[in-house]
PDB file of C-alpha atoms and ligand atoms in Angstrom:
ATOM      1  CA  MET M 136      10.597  -6.539 -12.373  1.00 61.00           C
ATOM      2  CA  GLU M 137       7.213  -6.709 -14.083  1.00 69.00           C
ATOM      3  CA  LYS M 138       5.620  -3.388 -14.845  1.00 79.00           C
ATOM      4  CA  PHE M 139       2.670  -2.757 -12.545  1.00 84.00           C
ATOM      5  CA  ILE M 140      -0.624  -2.090 -14.288  1.00 89.00           C
ATOM      6  CA  LEU M 141      -3.567  -1.022 -12.173  1.00 91.00           C
ATOM      7  CA  ASP M 142      -6.591  -3.257 -12.599  1.00 92.00           C
ATOM      8  CA  GLU M 143      -9.610  -0.997 -12.140  1.00 92.00           C
ATOM      9  CA  ASN M 144     -11.998  -3.921 -11.956  1.00 93.00           C
ATOM     10  CA  ARG M 145      -9.998  -5.479  -9.220  1.00 93.00           C
ATOM     11  CA  LEU M 146      -9.962  -2.219  -7.316  1.00 94.00           C
ATOM     12  CA  LYS M 147     -13.732  -2.073  -7.497  1.00 95.00           C
ATOM     13  CA  SER M 148     -14.134  -5.688  -6.466  1.00 96.00           C
ATOM     14  CA  VAL M 149     -11.916  -5.165  -3.411  1.00 97.00           C
ATOM     15  CA  GLU M 150     -14.374  -2.518  -2.234  1.00 96.00           C
ATOM     16  CA  ASP M 151     -17.415  -4.689  -2.920  1.00 97.00           C
ATOM     17  CA  ASN M 152     -15.795  -7.734  -1.349  1.00 98.00           C
ATOM     18  CA  TYR M 153     -14.717  -5.878   1.743  1.00 97.00           C
ATOM     19  CA  LYS M 154     -18.220  -4.539   2.391  1.00 97.00           C
ATOM     20  CA  ALA M 155     -19.789  -7.937   1.684  1.00 98.00           C
ATOM     21  CA  ILE M 156     -17.449  -9.719   4.106  1.00 98.00           C
ATOM     22  CA  ARG M 157     -18.161  -7.174   6.824  1.00 97.00           C
ATOM     23  CA  TYR M 158     -21.857  -7.766   6.316  1.00 98.00           C
ATOM     24  CA  ARG M 159     -21.490 -11.560   6.450  1.00 98.00           C
ATOM     25  CA  ILE M 160     -19.477 -11.322   9.669  1.00 98.00           C
ATOM     26  CA  GLU M 161     -22.215  -9.226  11.230  1.00 98.00           C
ATOM     27  CA  GLU M 162     -24.883 -11.649  10.078  1.00 98.00           C
ATOM     28  CA  SER M 163     -23.093 -14.674  11.470  1.00 98.00           C
ATOM     29  CA  ALA M 164     -22.387 -12.907  14.755  1.00 98.00           C
ATOM     30  CA  VAL M 165     -26.025 -11.984  15.206  1.00 98.00           C
ATOM     31  CA  LYS M 166     -27.093 -15.491  14.249  1.00 98.00           C
ATOM     32  CA  ALA M 167     -24.779 -16.843  16.946  1.00 97.00           C
ATOM     33  CA  GLY M 168     -26.206 -14.439  19.504  1.00 98.00           C
ATOM     34  CA  ARG M 169     -22.977 -12.452  19.599  1.00 98.00           C
ATOM     35  CA  ASN M 170     -22.299  -8.746  19.427  1.00 98.00           C
ATOM     36  CA  PRO M 171     -20.919  -8.049  15.909  1.00 97.00           C
ATOM     37  CA  ASP M 172     -18.577  -5.452  17.421  1.00 97.00           C
ATOM     38  CA  ASP M 173     -16.771  -8.278  19.198  1.00 97.00           C
ATOM     39  CA  VAL M 174     -15.501  -9.731  15.927  1.00 98.00           C
ATOM     40  CA  ARG M 175     -12.695  -7.942  14.098  1.00 98.00           C
ATOM     41  CA  LEU M 176     -11.978  -8.374  10.419  1.00 98.00           C
ATOM     42  CA  MET M 177      -8.319  -8.654   9.524  1.00 98.00           C
ATOM     43  CA  ALA M 178      -7.415  -7.956   5.904  1.00 98.00           C
ATOM     44  CA  VAL M 179      -4.701 -10.457   5.009  1.00 98.00           C
ATOM     45  CA  THR M 180      -2.422  -8.700   2.568  1.00 97.00           C
ATOM     46  CA  LYS M 181       0.222 -11.210   1.529  1.00 96.00           C
ATOM     47  CA  THR M 182       1.195 -10.948  -2.166  1.00 94.00           C
ATOM     48  CA  VAL M 183      -1.287  -8.068  -2.616  1.00 96.00           C
ATOM     49  CA  GLU M 184      -0.007  -4.837  -4.177  1.00 95.00           C
ATOM     50  CA  SER M 185      -0.229  -1.731  -2.000  1.00 96.00           C
ATOM     51  CA  VAL M 186      -2.851   0.059  -4.105  1.00 96.00           C
ATOM     52  CA  TYR M 187      -5.418  -2.688  -3.455  1.00 97.00           C
ATOM     53  CA  ILE M 188      -4.532  -2.852   0.233  1.00 98.00           C
ATOM     54  CA  ASN M 189      -4.995   0.905   0.481  1.00 98.00           C
ATOM     55  CA  SER M 190      -8.428   0.534  -1.052  1.00 97.00           C
ATOM     56  CA  ALA M 191      -9.481  -1.655   1.903  1.00 97.00           C
ATOM     57  CA  LEU M 192      -7.710   0.635   4.369  1.00 98.00           C
ATOM     58  CA  ASP M 193      -9.512   3.670   2.962  1.00 97.00           C
ATOM     59  CA  LEU M 194     -12.823   1.867   3.479  1.00 96.00           C
ATOM     60  CA  GLY M 195     -12.028   1.602   7.172  1.00 96.00           C
ATOM     61  CA  ALA M 196     -10.062  -1.619   7.537  1.00 97.00           C
ATOM     62  CA  ASP M 197      -8.192  -1.154  10.809  1.00 98.00           C
ATOM     63  CA  LEU M 198      -6.299  -4.412  11.057  1.00 98.00           C
ATOM     64  CA  ILE M 199      -3.967  -6.061   8.547  1.00 98.00           C
ATOM     65  CA  GLY M 200      -2.031  -9.300   8.620  1.00 98.00           C
ATOM     66  CA  GLU M 201       1.149 -10.075   6.734  1.00 98.00           C
ATOM     67  CA  ASN M 202       2.956 -13.373   6.463  1.00 97.00           C
ATOM     68  CA  ARG M 203       6.481 -12.500   5.530  1.00 97.00           C
ATOM     69  CA  VAL M 204       8.784 -10.085   7.312  1.00 98.00           C
ATOM     70  CA  GLN M 205      10.606  -9.026   4.125  1.00 97.00           C
ATOM     71  CA  GLU M 206       7.450  -8.444   2.161  1.00 97.00           C
ATOM     72  CA  TYR M 207       5.877  -6.352   4.911  1.00 97.00           C
ATOM     73  CA  LEU M 208       8.951  -4.200   5.461  1.00 98.00           C
ATOM     74  CA  GLY M 209       9.207  -3.677   1.710  1.00 97.00           C
ATOM     75  CA  LYS M 210       5.711  -2.299   1.258  1.00 96.00           C
ATOM     76  CA  LYS M 211       4.721  -0.738   4.583  1.00 97.00           C
ATOM     77  CA  ASP M 212       5.809   2.778   3.581  1.00 98.00           C
ATOM     78  CA  GLU M 213       3.335   2.734   0.689  1.00 97.00           C
ATOM     79  CA  LEU M 214       0.373   1.810   2.912  1.00 98.00           C
ATOM     80  CA  HIS M 215      -2.165   4.124   4.548  1.00 98.00           C
ATOM     81  CA  LEU M 216      -1.406   2.781   8.002  1.00 98.00           C
ATOM     82  CA  ASP M 217      -2.496   5.678  10.237  1.00 97.00           C
ATOM     83  CA  GLY M 218      -4.418   4.128  13.098  1.00 97.00           C
ATOM     84  CA  VAL M 219      -4.154   0.661  11.591  1.00 98.00           C
ATOM     85  CA  GLU M 220      -3.047  -2.323  13.629  1.00 98.00           C
ATOM     86  CA  LYS M 221      -0.498  -4.643  12.024  1.00 98.00           C
ATOM     87  CA  HIS M 222      -0.076  -8.305  12.872  1.00 98.00           C
ATOM     88  CA  LEU M 223       2.472 -10.810  11.664  1.00 98.00           C
ATOM     89  CA  ILE M 224       0.585 -14.049  11.011  1.00 98.00           C
ATOM     90  CA  GLY M 225       3.086 -16.183   9.092  1.00 98.00           C
ATOM     91  CA  HIS M 226       5.668 -18.607  10.379  1.00 97.00           C
ATOM     92  CA  LEU M 227       8.556 -16.630  11.848  1.00 98.00           C
ATOM     93  CA  GLN M 228      12.137 -17.752  11.826  1.00 97.00           C
ATOM     94  CA  THR M 229      14.259 -16.863  14.828  1.00 98.00           C
ATOM     95  CA  ASN M 230      16.787 -15.034  12.664  1.00 98.00           C
ATOM     96  CA  LYS M 231      14.082 -12.639  11.404  1.00 98.00           C
ATOM     97  CA  VAL M 232      12.825 -11.626  14.858  1.00 98.00           C
ATOM     98  CA  LYS M 233      15.210  -8.653  15.124  1.00 98.00           C
ATOM     99  CA  GLN M 234      13.711  -7.094  11.992  1.00 98.00           C
ATOM    100  CA  ILE M 235      10.047  -7.427  12.895  1.00 98.00           C
ATOM    101  CA  VAL M 236       9.902  -6.681  16.617  1.00 98.00           C
ATOM    102  CA  GLY M 237       8.709  -3.076  16.994  1.00 98.00           C
ATOM    103  CA  GLU M 238       7.361  -3.001  13.428  1.00 98.00           C
ATOM    104  CA  VAL M 239       4.073  -4.797  14.146  1.00 98.00           C
ATOM    105  CA  ASP M 240       1.574  -4.612  16.977  1.00 98.00           C
ATOM    106  CA  MET M 241       1.302  -8.351  17.425  1.00 98.00           C
ATOM    107  CA  ILE M 242       2.987 -11.572  16.392  1.00 98.00           C
ATOM    108  CA  GLU M 243       0.259 -14.227  16.079  1.00 98.00           C
ATOM    109  CA  SER M 244       2.444 -17.150  15.107  1.00 98.00           C
ATOM    110  CA  VAL M 245       4.469 -18.036  18.184  1.00 98.00           C
ATOM    111  CA  ASP M 246       4.712 -21.793  18.591  1.00 98.00           C
ATOM    112  CA  SER M 247       7.949 -22.583  20.430  1.00 98.00           C
ATOM    113  CA  VAL M 248       9.961 -21.648  23.487  1.00 98.00           C
ATOM    114  CA  LYS M 249      12.918 -20.834  21.243  1.00 98.00           C
ATOM    115  CA  LEU M 250      10.988 -18.293  19.180  1.00 98.00           C
ATOM    116  CA  ALA M 251       9.350 -16.743  22.235  1.00 98.00           C
ATOM    117  CA  LYS M 252      12.748 -16.413  23.942  1.00 98.00           C
ATOM    118  CA  GLU M 253      14.163 -14.552  20.959  1.00 98.00           C
ATOM    119  CA  ILE M 254      11.135 -12.219  20.790  1.00 98.00           C
ATOM    120  CA  SER M 255      11.522 -11.579  24.507  1.00 98.00           C
ATOM    121  CA  ARG M 256      15.278 -10.919  24.203  1.00 98.00           C
ATOM    122  CA  VAL M 257      14.952  -8.538  21.250  1.00 98.00           C
ATOM    123  CA  SER M 258      11.980  -6.705  22.813  1.00 98.00           C
ATOM    124  CA  LEU M 259      13.877  -6.241  26.067  1.00 98.00           C
ATOM    125  CA  ASN M 260      16.855  -4.833  24.131  1.00 98.00           C
ATOM    126  CA  LYS M 261      14.598  -2.429  22.269  1.00 98.00           C
ATOM    127  CA  GLY M 262      12.846  -1.383  25.493  1.00 98.00           C
ATOM    128  CA  ILE M 263       9.398  -2.470  24.337  1.00 98.00           C
ATOM    129  CA  THR M 264       6.869  -5.196  25.073  1.00 98.00           C
ATOM    130  CA  THR M 265       5.657  -7.411  22.241  1.00 98.00           C
ATOM    131  CA  ASP M 266       2.125  -8.807  22.258  1.00 98.00           C
ATOM    132  CA  ILE M 267       1.822 -12.320  20.913  1.00 98.00           C
ATOM    133  CA  LEU M 268      -0.664 -15.105  20.257  1.00 99.00           C
ATOM    134  CA  VAL M 269       0.326 -18.730  20.543  1.00 99.00           C
ATOM    135  CA  GLU M 270      -0.397 -20.649  17.361  1.00 98.00           C
ATOM    136  CA  VAL M 271      -2.088 -23.993  17.877  1.00 98.00           C
ATOM    137  CA  ASN M 272      -1.937 -26.831  15.344  1.00 98.00           C
ATOM    138  CA  VAL M 273      -5.412 -28.041  16.227  1.00 98.00           C
ATOM    139  CA  GLY M 274      -5.509 -30.701  13.490  1.00 98.00           C
ATOM    140  CA  ARG M 275      -2.059 -32.120  14.349  1.00 97.00           C
ATOM    141  CA  GLU M 276      -0.878 -31.678  10.771  1.00 97.00           C
ATOM    142  CA  GLU M 277       2.797 -32.316  10.219  1.00 95.00           C
ATOM    143  CA  SER M 278       2.863 -29.816   7.357  1.00 94.00           C
ATOM    144  CA  LYS M 279       1.717 -26.972   9.575  1.00 96.00           C
ATOM    145  CA  SER M 280       3.303 -24.851  12.279  1.00 97.00           C
ATOM    146  CA  GLY M 281       1.764 -24.528  15.707  1.00 98.00           C
ATOM    147  CA  ILE M 282       1.888 -26.345  19.023  1.00 98.00           C
ATOM    148  CA  TYR M 283      -0.324 -29.393  19.531  1.00 98.00           C
ATOM    149  CA  LEU M 284      -3.093 -28.891  22.065  1.00 98.00           C
ATOM    150  CA  GLU M 285      -1.494 -31.212  24.618  1.00 97.00           C
ATOM    151  CA  GLY M 286       1.634 -29.058  24.760  1.00 98.00           C
ATOM    152  CA  LEU M 287      -0.163 -25.737  24.877  1.00 98.00           C
ATOM    153  CA  GLU M 288      -0.427 -25.076  28.585  1.00 98.00           C
ATOM    154  CA  GLU M 289       3.205 -25.912  29.232  1.00 98.00           C
ATOM    155  CA  LEU M 290       4.297 -23.550  26.451  1.00 98.00           C
ATOM    156  CA  LEU M 291       2.065 -20.775  27.799  1.00 98.00           C
ATOM    157  CA  LEU M 292       3.502 -21.201  31.286  1.00 98.00           C
ATOM    158  CA  GLU M 293       7.063 -20.980  29.975  1.00 98.00           C
ATOM    159  CA  ILE M 294       6.384 -17.880  27.902  1.00 98.00           C
ATOM    160  CA  ALA M 295       4.534 -16.274  30.819  1.00 98.00           C
ATOM    161  CA  GLU M 296       7.839 -16.226  32.717  1.00 98.00           C
ATOM    162  CA  MET M 297       9.693 -14.279  30.014  1.00 98.00           C
ATOM    163  CA  PRO M 298      10.173 -10.500  30.183  1.00 98.00           C
ATOM    164  CA  SER M 299       8.943  -8.028  27.543  1.00 98.00           C
ATOM    165  CA  ILE M 300       6.565 -10.462  25.879  1.00 98.00           C
ATOM    166  CA  LYS M 301       2.840 -10.583  26.575  1.00 98.00           C
ATOM    167  CA  ILE M 302       0.489 -13.439  25.738  1.00 98.00           C
ATOM    168  CA  LYS M 303      -2.852 -12.168  24.426  1.00 98.00           C
ATOM    169  CA  GLY M 304      -4.540 -15.339  23.253  1.00 98.00           C
ATOM    170  CA  LEU M 305      -4.531 -18.061  20.630  1.00 98.00           C
ATOM    171  CA  MET M 306      -4.404 -18.387  16.853  1.00 98.00           C
ATOM    172  CA  THR M 307      -5.097 -21.395  14.682  1.00 98.00           C
ATOM    173  CA  ILE M 308      -5.366 -22.593  11.083  1.00 98.00           C
ATOM    174  CA  PRO M 309      -7.535 -25.718  11.022  1.00 98.00           C
ATOM    175  CA  PRO M 310      -7.155 -28.473   8.427  1.00 97.00           C
ATOM    176  CA  ILE M 311      -8.861 -27.898   5.083  1.00 95.00           C
ATOM    177  CA  CYS M 312     -12.339 -29.386   5.424  1.00 95.00           C
ATOM    178  CA  ASP M 313     -15.141 -30.075   2.960  1.00 93.00           C
ATOM    179  CA  THR M 314     -17.969 -28.847   5.146  1.00 93.00           C
ATOM    180  CA  ASP M 315     -18.680 -26.226   7.793  1.00 92.00           C
ATOM    181  CA  ALA M 316     -19.735 -29.013  10.147  1.00 95.00           C
ATOM    182  CA  GLU M 317     -16.323 -30.628   9.864  1.00 96.00           C
ATOM    183  CA  VAL M 318     -14.288 -27.467  10.358  1.00 98.00           C
ATOM    184  CA  SER M 319     -16.584 -26.401  13.204  1.00 98.00           C
ATOM    185  CA  GLN M 320     -15.329 -29.344  15.260  1.00 98.00           C
ATOM    186  CA  TYR M 321     -11.844 -27.840  15.203  1.00 98.00           C
ATOM    187  CA  PHE M 322     -13.142 -24.359  15.966  1.00 98.00           C
ATOM    188  CA  GLU M 323     -15.200 -25.715  18.852  1.00 98.00           C
ATOM    189  CA  ALA M 324     -12.189 -27.522  20.297  1.00 98.00           C
ATOM    190  CA  MET M 325     -10.178 -24.303  20.080  1.00 98.00           C
ATOM    191  CA  HIS M 326     -12.921 -22.240  21.686  1.00 98.00           C
ATOM    192  CA  GLN M 327     -13.259 -24.715  24.550  1.00 98.00           C
ATOM    193  CA  THR M 328      -9.507 -24.708  25.128  1.00 98.00           C
ATOM    194  CA  PHE M 329      -9.476 -20.902  25.039  1.00 98.00           C
ATOM    195  CA  ILE M 330     -12.221 -20.755  27.687  1.00 98.00           C
ATOM    196  CA  ASP M 331     -10.647 -23.446  29.859  1.00 98.00           C
ATOM    197  CA  ILE M 332      -7.303 -21.624  29.906  1.00 98.00           C
ATOM    198  CA  ARG M 333      -8.952 -18.266  30.515  1.00 98.00           C
ATOM    199  CA  ASP M 334     -10.836 -19.667  33.477  1.00 98.00           C
ATOM    200  CA  LYS M 335      -7.607 -20.908  35.039  1.00 98.00           C
ATOM    201  CA  LYS M 336      -6.447 -17.283  35.328  1.00 97.00           C
ATOM    202  CA  LEU M 337      -2.793 -18.173  34.912  1.00 97.00           C
ATOM    203  CA  ASP M 338      -0.325 -15.397  35.797  1.00 97.00           C
ATOM    204  CA  ASN M 339       0.639 -13.307  32.757  1.00 97.00           C
ATOM    205  CA  VAL M 340      -1.550 -15.361  30.450  1.00 98.00           C
ATOM    206  CA  ASN M 341      -4.309 -13.226  28.920  1.00 98.00           C
ATOM    207  CA  MET M 342      -6.944 -14.986  26.879  1.00 98.00           C
ATOM    208  CA  ASP M 343      -8.559 -12.020  25.113  1.00 98.00           C
ATOM    209  CA  ILE M 344      -8.045 -12.944  21.487  1.00 98.00           C
ATOM    210  CA  LEU M 345      -9.074 -16.046  19.601  1.00 98.00           C
ATOM    211  CA  SER M 346      -7.865 -15.582  16.034  1.00 99.00           C
ATOM    212  CA  MET M 347      -9.431 -18.110  13.649  1.00 98.00           C
ATOM    213  CA  GLY M 348     -11.385 -18.273  10.426  1.00 98.00           C
ATOM    214  CA  MET M 349     -10.226 -17.461   6.876  1.00 98.00           C
ATOM    215  CA  SER M 350     -11.939 -16.828   3.541  1.00 97.00           C
ATOM    216  CA  GLY M 351     -13.545 -20.255   3.324  1.00 96.00           C
ATOM    217  CA  ASP M 352     -14.638 -20.736   6.888  1.00 97.00           C
ATOM    218  CA  PHE M 353     -14.898 -17.421   8.745  1.00 98.00           C
ATOM    219  CA  GLU M 354     -18.647 -17.760   9.352  1.00 97.00           C
ATOM    220  CA  ALA M 355     -18.151 -21.101  11.081  1.00 98.00           C
ATOM    221  CA  ALA M 356     -15.359 -19.504  13.119  1.00 98.00           C
ATOM    222  CA  VAL M 357     -17.589 -16.620  14.205  1.00 98.00           C
ATOM    223  CA  ALA M 358     -20.260 -19.122  15.214  1.00 98.00           C
ATOM    224  CA  ASN M 359     -17.621 -20.744  17.441  1.00 98.00           C
ATOM    225  CA  GLY M 360     -16.249 -17.764  19.323  1.00 98.00           C
ATOM    226  CA  SER M 361     -13.589 -16.306  17.076  1.00 98.00           C
ATOM    227  CA  ASN M 362     -12.921 -12.608  17.638  1.00 98.00           C
ATOM    228  CA  ILE M 363     -10.455 -12.046  14.814  1.00 98.00           C
ATOM    229  CA  VAL M 364     -11.149 -13.502  11.388  1.00 98.00           C
ATOM    230  CA  ARG M 365      -8.230 -13.336   8.942  1.00 98.00           C
ATOM    231  CA  VAL M 366      -9.539 -12.887   5.417  1.00 98.00           C
ATOM    232  CA  GLY M 367      -7.346 -12.590   2.333  1.00 98.00           C
ATOM    233  CA  SER M 368      -8.536 -13.984  -0.985  1.00 97.00           C
ATOM    234  CA  ALA M 369     -12.223 -13.270  -0.332  1.00 98.00           C
ATOM    235  CA  ILE M 370     -11.318  -9.584  -0.178  1.00 98.00           C
ATOM    236  CA  PHE M 371      -8.422  -9.235  -2.606  1.00 97.00           C
ATOM    237  CA  GLY M 372      -9.060 -12.087  -5.032  1.00 94.00           C
ATOM    238  CA  ALA M 373      -7.031 -15.213  -5.665  1.00 90.00           C
ATOM    239  CA  ARG M 374      -3.351 -14.855  -4.858  1.00 84.00           C
ATOM    240  CA  LYS M 375      -0.671 -14.911  -7.514  1.00 74.00           C
ATOM    241  CA  TYR M 376       2.440 -16.353  -5.962  1.00 62.00           C
ATOM    242  CA  PHE M 377       5.777 -15.023  -7.095  1.00 52.00           C
TER     243      PHE M 377
HETATM  244  C1  PLP U  32      -3.106 -16.444   3.910  1.00 94.18           C
HETATM  245  C2  PLP U  32      -3.558 -16.545   5.321  1.00 94.18           C
HETATM  246  C3  PLP U  32      -4.862 -16.224   5.685  1.00 94.18           C
HETATM  247  C4  PLP U  32      -5.923 -15.799   4.721  1.00 94.18           C
HETATM  248  O1  PLP U  32      -6.232 -16.834   3.847  1.00 94.18           O
HETATM  249  P1  PLP U  32      -7.471 -16.700   2.816  1.00 94.18           P
HETATM  250  O2  PLP U  32      -7.919 -18.086   2.622  1.00 94.18           O
HETATM  251  O3  PLP U  32      -6.922 -16.086   1.604  1.00 94.18           O
HETATM  252  O4  PLP U  32      -8.481 -15.858   3.467  1.00 94.18           O
HETATM  253  C5  PLP U  32      -5.201 -16.299   7.041  1.00 94.18           C
HETATM  254  N1  PLP U  32      -4.307 -16.681   7.968  1.00 94.18           N
HETATM  255  C6  PLP U  32      -3.042 -17.013   7.652  1.00 94.18           C
HETATM  256  C7  PLP U  32      -2.105 -17.406   8.737  1.00 94.18           C
HETATM  257  C8  PLP U  32      -2.628 -16.952   6.327  1.00 94.18           C
HETATM  258  O5  PLP U  32      -1.377 -17.295   6.020  1.00 94.18           O
END
């Protein structure tokens, strides 16, 4: 294992970045005629060492997102997680469900009946209810996870029948776009779908959370109704993959 050396400059920039992002979220909410308190900032912590994550947590970050089950379980004991909500946002394999259910407050990346069934089964066994978001592949990209929009309602209705699992809303990662105008079309489509489904008042289908927007496009997402933006590199710096 590489020896860990604390980068003081990085620590300082995490603080500055975190405050700047908060400010930009507020600005874009106000500009869109929204209450800034309705938009939550998630600090996305994949590949980030605990000391930098704690810096954001100590500044008041109250929501973190991790992609990988193993990575999260490996570092959670080092994190200042009192009163902090934890979401799993990465693709989840069925065989990892047992390890993560009960460890996080929400699983945002549910995109199949098979995965939902396993979450339901494990949650029931553990005597808890697991909150989830359904992940939508709004750009129909083969390389990405998520259900296509045309299959969404059917999936929601199936999950709604399962015990010990509770639908809270939708999550999406749009295609990489060159302009805000381009990505806004995807965000708009998601927002409209979110509202349409909410208005149908389906049994056991809550549409409270619309999780969309990342470092490059969170302002466009806020302008289009997002209430959780998931920001990683703009807070913690570019990721080093290992
Ligand atoms: C990595 C990741 C993010 C954050 O991406 P950045 O561009 O670094 O802000 C958000 N959502 C998901 C699902 C991710 O995997």
